[in-house]
Coordinates of C-alpha atoms in Angstrom, one line a residue:
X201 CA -26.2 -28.6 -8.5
X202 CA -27.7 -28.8 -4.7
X203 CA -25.9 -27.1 -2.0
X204 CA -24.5 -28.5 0.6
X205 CA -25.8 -27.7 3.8
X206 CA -23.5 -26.1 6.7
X207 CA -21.8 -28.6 8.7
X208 CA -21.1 -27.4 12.7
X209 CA -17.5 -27.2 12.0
X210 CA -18.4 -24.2 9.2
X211 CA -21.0 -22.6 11.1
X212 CA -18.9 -22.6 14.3
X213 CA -15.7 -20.8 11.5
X214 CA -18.3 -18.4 9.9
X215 CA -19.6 -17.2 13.7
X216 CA -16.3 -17.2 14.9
X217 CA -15.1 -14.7 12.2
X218 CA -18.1 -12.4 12.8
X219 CA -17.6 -12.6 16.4
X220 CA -14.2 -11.6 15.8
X221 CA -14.3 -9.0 13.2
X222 CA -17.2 -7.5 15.6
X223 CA -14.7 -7.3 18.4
X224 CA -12.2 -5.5 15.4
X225 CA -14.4 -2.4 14.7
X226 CA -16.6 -2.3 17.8
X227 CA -14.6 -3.7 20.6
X228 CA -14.5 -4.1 23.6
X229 CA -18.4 -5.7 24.1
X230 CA -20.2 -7.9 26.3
X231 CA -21.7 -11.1 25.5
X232 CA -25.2 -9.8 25.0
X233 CA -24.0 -7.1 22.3
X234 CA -22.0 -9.8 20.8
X235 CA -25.0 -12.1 20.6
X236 CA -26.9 -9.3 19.7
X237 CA -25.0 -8.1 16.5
X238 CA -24.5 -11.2 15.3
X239 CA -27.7 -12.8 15.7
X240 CA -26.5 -15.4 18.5
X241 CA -28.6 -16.9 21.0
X242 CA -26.9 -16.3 24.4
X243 CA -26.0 -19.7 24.8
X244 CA -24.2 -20.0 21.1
X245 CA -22.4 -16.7 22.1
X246 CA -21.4 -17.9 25.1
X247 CA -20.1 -21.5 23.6
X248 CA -18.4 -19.0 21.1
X249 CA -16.3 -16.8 23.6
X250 CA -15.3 -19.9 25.3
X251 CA -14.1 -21.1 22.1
X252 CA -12.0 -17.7 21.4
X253 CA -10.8 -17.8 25.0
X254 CA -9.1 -21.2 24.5
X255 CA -7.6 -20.2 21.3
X256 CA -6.3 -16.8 23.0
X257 CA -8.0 -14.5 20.4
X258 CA -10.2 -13.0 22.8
X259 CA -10.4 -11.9 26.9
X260 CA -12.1 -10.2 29.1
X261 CA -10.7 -6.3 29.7
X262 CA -13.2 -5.2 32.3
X263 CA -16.5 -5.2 32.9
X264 CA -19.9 -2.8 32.3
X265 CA -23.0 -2.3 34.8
X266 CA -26.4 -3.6 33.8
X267 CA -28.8 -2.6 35.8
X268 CA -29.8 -4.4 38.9
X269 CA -28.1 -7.2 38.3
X270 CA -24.4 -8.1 38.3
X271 CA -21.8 -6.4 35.8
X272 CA -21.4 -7.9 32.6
X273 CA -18.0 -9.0 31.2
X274 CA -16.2 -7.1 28.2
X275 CA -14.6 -8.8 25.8
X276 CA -11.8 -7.8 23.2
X277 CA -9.5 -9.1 20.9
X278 CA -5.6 -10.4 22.3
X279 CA -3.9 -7.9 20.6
X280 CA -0.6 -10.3 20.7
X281 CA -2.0 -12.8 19.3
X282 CA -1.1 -12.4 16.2
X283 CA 1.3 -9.5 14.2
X284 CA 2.5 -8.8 10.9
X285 CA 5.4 -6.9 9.4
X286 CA 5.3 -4.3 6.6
X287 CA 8.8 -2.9 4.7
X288 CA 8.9 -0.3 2.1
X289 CA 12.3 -1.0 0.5
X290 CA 13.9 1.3 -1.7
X291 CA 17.4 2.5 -3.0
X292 CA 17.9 4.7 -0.1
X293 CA 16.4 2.8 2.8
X294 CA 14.4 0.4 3.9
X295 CA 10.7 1.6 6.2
X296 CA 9.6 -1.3 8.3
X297 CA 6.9 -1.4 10.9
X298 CA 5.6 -4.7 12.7
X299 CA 1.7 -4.0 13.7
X300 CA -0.6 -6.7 16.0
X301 CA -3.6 -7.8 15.0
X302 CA -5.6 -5.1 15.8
X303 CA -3.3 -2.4 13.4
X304 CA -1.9 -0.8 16.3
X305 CA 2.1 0.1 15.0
X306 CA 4.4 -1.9 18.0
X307 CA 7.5 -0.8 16.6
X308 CA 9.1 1.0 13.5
X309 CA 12.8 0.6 12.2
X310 CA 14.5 2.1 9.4
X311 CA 17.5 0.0 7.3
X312 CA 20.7 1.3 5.2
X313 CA 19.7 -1.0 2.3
X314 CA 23.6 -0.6 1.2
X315 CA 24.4 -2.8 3.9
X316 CA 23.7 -6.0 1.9
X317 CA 23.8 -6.6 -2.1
X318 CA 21.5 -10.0 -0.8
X319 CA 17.6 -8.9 -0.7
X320 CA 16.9 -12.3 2.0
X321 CA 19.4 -10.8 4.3
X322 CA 18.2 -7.3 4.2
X323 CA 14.6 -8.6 5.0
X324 CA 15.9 -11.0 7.6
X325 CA 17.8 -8.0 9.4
X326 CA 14.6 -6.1 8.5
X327 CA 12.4 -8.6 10.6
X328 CA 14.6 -9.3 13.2
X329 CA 15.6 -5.8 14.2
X330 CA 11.6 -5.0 14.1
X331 CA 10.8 -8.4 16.1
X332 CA 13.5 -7.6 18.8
X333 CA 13.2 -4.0 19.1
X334 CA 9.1 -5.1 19.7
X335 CA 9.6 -7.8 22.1
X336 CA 7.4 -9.9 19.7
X337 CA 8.5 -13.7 19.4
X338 CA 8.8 -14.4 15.2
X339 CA 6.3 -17.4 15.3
X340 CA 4.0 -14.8 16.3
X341 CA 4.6 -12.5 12.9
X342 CA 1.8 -14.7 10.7
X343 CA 2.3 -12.2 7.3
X344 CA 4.8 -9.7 5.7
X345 CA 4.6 -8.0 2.7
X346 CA 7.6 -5.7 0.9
X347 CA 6.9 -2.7 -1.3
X348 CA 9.1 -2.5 -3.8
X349 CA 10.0 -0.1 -7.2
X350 CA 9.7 -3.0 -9.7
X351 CA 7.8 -4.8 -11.2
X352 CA 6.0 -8.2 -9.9
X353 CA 4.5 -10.6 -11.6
X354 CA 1.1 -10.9 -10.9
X355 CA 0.5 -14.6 -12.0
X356 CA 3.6 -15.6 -9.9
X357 CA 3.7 -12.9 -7.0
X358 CA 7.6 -12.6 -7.6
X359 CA 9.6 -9.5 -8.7
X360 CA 10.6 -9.6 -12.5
X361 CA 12.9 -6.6 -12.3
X362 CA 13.7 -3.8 -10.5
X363 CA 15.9 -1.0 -11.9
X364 CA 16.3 0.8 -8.7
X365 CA 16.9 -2.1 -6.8
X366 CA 19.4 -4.4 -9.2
X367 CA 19.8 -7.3 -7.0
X368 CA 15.8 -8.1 -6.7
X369 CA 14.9 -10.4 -9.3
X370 CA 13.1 -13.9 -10.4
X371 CA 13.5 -16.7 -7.4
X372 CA 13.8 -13.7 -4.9
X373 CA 10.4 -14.5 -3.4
X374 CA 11.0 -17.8 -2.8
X375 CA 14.1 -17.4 -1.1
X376 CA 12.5 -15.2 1.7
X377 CA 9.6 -17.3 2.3
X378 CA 12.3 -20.5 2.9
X379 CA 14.3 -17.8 5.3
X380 CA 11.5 -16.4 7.1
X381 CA 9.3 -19.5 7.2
X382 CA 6.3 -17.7 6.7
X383 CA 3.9 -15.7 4.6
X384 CA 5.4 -13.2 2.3
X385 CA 4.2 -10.7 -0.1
X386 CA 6.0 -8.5 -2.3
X387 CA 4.0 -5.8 -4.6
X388 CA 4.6 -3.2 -6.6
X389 CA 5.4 0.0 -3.8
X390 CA 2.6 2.7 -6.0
X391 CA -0.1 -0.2 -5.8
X392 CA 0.6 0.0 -1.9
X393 CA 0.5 3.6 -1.7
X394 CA -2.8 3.3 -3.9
X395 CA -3.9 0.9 -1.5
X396 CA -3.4 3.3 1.6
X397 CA -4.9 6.1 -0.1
X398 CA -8.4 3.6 -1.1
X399 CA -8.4 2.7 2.5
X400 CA -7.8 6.1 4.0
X401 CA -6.7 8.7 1.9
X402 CA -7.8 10.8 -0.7
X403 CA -9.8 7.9 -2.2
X404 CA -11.6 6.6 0.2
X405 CA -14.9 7.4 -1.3
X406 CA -14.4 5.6 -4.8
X407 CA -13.9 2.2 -6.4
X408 CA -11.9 4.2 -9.0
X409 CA -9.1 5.9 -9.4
X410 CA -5.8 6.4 -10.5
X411 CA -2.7 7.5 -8.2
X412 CA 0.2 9.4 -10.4
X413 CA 3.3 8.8 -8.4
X414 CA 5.7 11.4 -8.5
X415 CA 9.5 10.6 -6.5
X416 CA 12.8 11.8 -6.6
X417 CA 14.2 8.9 -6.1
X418 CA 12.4 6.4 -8.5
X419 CA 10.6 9.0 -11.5
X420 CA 6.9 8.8 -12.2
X421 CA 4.7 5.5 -11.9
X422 CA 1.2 5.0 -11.7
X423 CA -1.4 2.4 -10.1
X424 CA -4.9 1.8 -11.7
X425 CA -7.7 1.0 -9.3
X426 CA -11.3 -0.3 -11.1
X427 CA -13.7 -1.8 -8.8
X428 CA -12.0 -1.6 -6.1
X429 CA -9.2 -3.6 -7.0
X430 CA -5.3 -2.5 -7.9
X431 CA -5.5 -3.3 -12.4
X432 CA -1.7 -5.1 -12.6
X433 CA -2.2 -6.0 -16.0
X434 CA -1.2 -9.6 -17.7
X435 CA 2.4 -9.0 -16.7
X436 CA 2.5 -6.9 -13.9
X437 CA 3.3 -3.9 -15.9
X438 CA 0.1 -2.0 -15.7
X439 CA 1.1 1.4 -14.3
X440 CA 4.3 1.8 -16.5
X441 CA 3.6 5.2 -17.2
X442 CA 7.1 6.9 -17.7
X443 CA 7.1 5.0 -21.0
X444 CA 3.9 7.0 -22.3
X445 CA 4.5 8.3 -25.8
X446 CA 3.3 12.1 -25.3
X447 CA 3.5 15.6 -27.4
X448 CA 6.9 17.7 -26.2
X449 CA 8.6 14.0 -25.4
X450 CA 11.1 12.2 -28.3
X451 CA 10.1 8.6 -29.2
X452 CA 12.5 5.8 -28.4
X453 CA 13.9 5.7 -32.3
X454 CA 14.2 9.7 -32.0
X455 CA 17.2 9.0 -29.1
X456 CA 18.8 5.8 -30.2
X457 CA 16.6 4.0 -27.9
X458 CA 16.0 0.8 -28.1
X459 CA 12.7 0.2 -26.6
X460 CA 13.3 -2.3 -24.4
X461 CA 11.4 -2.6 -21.3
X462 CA 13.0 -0.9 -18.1
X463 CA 10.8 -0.2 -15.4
X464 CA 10.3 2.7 -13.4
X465 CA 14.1 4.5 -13.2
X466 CA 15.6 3.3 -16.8
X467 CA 16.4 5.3 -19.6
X468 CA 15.5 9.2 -18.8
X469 CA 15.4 10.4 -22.8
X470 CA 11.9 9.1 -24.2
X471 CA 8.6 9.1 -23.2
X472 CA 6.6 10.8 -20.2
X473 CA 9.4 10.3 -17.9
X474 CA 11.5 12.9 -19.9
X475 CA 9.2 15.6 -18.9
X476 CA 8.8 14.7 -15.7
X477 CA 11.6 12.9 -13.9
X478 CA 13.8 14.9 -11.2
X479 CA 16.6 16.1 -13.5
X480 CA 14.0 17.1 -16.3
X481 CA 11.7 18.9 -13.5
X482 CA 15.3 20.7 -11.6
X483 CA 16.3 21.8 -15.1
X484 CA 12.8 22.9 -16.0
X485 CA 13.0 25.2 -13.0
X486 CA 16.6 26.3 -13.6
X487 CA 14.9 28.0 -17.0
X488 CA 12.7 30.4 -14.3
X489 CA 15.5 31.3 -12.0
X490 CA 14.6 29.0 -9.2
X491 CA 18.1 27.0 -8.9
X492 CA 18.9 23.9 -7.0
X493 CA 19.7 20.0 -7.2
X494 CA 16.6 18.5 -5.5
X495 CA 13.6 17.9 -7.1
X496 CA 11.6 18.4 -4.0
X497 CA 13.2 21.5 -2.5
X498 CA 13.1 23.2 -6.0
X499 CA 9.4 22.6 -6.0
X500 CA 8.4 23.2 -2.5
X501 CA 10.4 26.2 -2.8
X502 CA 8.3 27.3 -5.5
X503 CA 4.9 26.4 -4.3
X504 CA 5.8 28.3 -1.2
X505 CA 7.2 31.7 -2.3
X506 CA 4.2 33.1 -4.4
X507 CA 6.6 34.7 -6.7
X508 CA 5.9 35.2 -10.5
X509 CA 8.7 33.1 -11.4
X510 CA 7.7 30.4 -9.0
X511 CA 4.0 30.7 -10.4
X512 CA 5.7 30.1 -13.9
X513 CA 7.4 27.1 -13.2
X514 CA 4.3 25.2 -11.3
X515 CA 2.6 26.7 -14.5
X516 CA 5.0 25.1 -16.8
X517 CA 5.2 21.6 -14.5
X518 CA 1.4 21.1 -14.1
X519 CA 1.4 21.5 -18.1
X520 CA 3.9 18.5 -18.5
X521 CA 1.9 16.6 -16.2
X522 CA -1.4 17.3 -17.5
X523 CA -0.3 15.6 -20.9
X524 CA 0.2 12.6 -19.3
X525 CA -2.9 13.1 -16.8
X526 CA -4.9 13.7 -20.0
X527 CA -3.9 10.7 -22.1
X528 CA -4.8 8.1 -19.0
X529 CA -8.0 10.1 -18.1
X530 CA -9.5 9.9 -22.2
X531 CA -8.6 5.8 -21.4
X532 CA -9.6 4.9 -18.3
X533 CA -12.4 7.9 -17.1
X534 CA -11.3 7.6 -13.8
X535 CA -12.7 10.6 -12.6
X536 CA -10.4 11.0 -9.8
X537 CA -6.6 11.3 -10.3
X538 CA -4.7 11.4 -6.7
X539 CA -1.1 13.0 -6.9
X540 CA 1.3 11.0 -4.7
X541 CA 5.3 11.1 -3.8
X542 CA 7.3 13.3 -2.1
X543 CA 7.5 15.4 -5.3
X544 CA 3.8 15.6 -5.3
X545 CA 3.9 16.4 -1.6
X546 CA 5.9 19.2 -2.3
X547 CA 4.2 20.8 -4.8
X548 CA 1.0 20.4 -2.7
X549 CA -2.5 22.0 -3.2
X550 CA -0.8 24.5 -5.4
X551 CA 0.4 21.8 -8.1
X552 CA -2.7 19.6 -7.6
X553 CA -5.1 22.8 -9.1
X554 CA -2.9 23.4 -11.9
X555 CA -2.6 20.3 -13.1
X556 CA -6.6 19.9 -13.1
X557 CA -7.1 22.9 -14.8
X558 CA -3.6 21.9 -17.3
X559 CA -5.8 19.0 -17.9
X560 CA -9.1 20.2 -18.1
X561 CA -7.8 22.3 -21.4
X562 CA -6.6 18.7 -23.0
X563 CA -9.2 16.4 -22.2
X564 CA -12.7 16.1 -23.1
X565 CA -13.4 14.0 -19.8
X566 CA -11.4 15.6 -17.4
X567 CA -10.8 14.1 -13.6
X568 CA -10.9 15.6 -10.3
X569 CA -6.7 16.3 -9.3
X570 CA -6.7 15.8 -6.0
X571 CA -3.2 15.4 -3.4
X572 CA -2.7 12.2 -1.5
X573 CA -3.7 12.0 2.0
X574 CA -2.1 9.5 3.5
X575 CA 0.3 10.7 6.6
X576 CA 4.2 9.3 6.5
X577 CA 4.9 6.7 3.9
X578 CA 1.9 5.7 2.0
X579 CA 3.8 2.7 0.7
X580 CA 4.7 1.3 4.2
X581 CA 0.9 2.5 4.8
X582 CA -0.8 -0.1 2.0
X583 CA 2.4 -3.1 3.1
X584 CA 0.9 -2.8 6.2
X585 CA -3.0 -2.6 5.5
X586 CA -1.9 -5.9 3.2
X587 CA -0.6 -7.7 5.6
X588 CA -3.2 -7.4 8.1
X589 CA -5.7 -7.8 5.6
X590 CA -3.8 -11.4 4.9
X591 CA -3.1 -12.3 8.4
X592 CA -6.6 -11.5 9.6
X593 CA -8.0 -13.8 6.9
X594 CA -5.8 -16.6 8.6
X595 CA -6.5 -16.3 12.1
X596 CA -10.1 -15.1 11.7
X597 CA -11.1 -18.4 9.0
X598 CA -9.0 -20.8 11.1
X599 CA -10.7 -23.6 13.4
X600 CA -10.0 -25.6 16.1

């Protein structure tokens, strides 16, 4: 099959988006650097600006001497010319942020989620409380994407089920793109903290890895990234790993169980997720003397008193994590395994070490157990490294 050869119209897109993604990472630069990195003949860089100008992408923020002869004109991108707005929604609240173009954070919010039963109208206060609050006119917002603890169906995009989160379900995505009137996303909220912690966390440096995601609120979950892309499976549940059949954990038929699929947050009495969940963990703990009703205190506690009995518990912990470390390490070889959640975050360094070496005795191909990175919400992180990543590819490949 011959190829066809680049009209104007294409060549003009594809210099555009270099020009621009240039600006991005390197900015601010004169047209003679531009022309330069790109491989632009002054004249085409110069059409090109003039282009960017007109389409307010680009404009001149000073200026830099050259020499002997007049001062050159520095370019950058319009930071307004485009945002996009990120939410990490969860039982307890609701994380947004609205970023422009260039990922600079214009304004954060955070949302009682009780407030409404009706997911569209807790995005749409979301948004609007984020676009006011920012100054930033909505026709401006060109992406949003919403983490959320269920599970989405990758063929579709739209939520299947959520356990913590009852009220999102089938037709839910649809709803707030016909409310918002523009792009939305909603993933899985561990593929976006998996996503944040590729892009500048703990995993930065491989293509694969898996993030075990440990949270008071919503249990254990876990994202799968080969390649450099998040593994969702054929029906979104990849990841589902409270569910995991391991030794010291009673089957579903051992219970009265019935096996049926609950994501992340159902039943508490089978499977990986009895070992590990916040009452199993809090009761775990209770056994070493270490008392208390939050998951998260009970381990930080621990992990900060160097007691024996506190070195017990993290003992006895990292060994109910390491079964289920172990059984997706002999699967997958992932060679990294990044601890993430604010259970994880309390346990820190301290948990992270015992649950390599835990793991180390189980599995012949044991991974590096290393704690997540990411600052604040790694969720809200990844919804917002999405979205750019989305709105960027629309302003950046558009034309005029």
């Amino acid at each position: 099959m011959s190829q066809r050869p680049g009209t104007p119209r294409l060549l003009r897109q594809l210099n555009d988006r270099a020009a621009l993604e240039l600006l991005l990472s390197s900015g601010p630069l004169t047209r003679t650097q531009i022309g330069t990195r790109t491989g632009l003949s002054k004249v085409t860089a110069s059409q090109l600006l003039a282009r960017l100008e007109e389409r307010d992408l680009v404009r001149v923020v000073g200026s830099r001497a050259g020499g002997r002869g007049p001062s050159a004109a520095l370019y950058a991108l319009v930071p307004e010319s485009a945002y996009v707005a990120a939410l990490d929604v969860s039982a307890r609240r609701v994380t947004a942020a609205i970023a422009d173009i260039t990922g600079t954070v214009v304004s954060e919010v955070t949302v009682d989620p009780t407030d409404s039963d009706d997911p569209v109208a807790l995005v749409h206060t979301s948004v609007m409380r984020l676009a006011d609050t920012a100054g930033v006119p909505l026709d401006r917002v060109r992406a949003c994407v919403i983490g959320t603890p269920g599970v989405v169906d990758p063929r579709t995009g739209d939520i299947r089920f959520s356990f913590d989160l009852m009220s999102w379900h089938e037709g839910v995505l649809d709803a707030l793109r016909a409310d918002l009137e523009r792009s939305v996303v909603i993933e899985n909220d561990v593929n976006l903290a998996a996503l944040a912690e590729h892009a500048e966390g703990a995993a930065a440096d491989t293509s694969e890895f898996v993030l075990i995601w440990l949270s008071a609120a919503g249990g254990v979950g876990m994202s799968t990234m080969i390649d450099g892309r998040i593994h969702r499976g054929r029906s979104g549940g990849a990841g589902e790993i409270g569910y995991l059949p391991v030794p010291g954990a009673p089957m579903p038929s051992e219970v009265g169980a019935s096996g049926a699929y609950e994501p992340r947050g159902g039943d508490l009495s089978h499977g990986f997720q009895a070992l590990v969940k916040a009452k199993q963990v809090v009761d775990l703990a209770a056994g070493y003397g270490i008392g208390g009703s939050d998951v998260t205190e009970v381990v930080a506690e621990a992990a900060g008193a160097a007691t024996p009995e506190g070195d017990a518990f993290l003992d006895a912990f990292a060994e109910r994590l390491a079964r289920g470390v172990a059984a997706v390490t002999v699967i997958l070889d992932p060679g990294l395994v990044v601890l993430g959640g604010d259970v994880a975050r309390a346990g820190g360094a301290k948990l992270a070490e015992r649950v390599q070496k835990a793991t180390a005795r189980i599995a012949p191909n044991a991974a590096e157990v290393a704690l997540g990175t990411v600052e604040g919400s790694p969720v809200a992180r990844g919804a917002l490294l999405s979205a750019l990543e989305r709105a960027r590819e629309e302003v950046f490949s558009s034309t005029v």
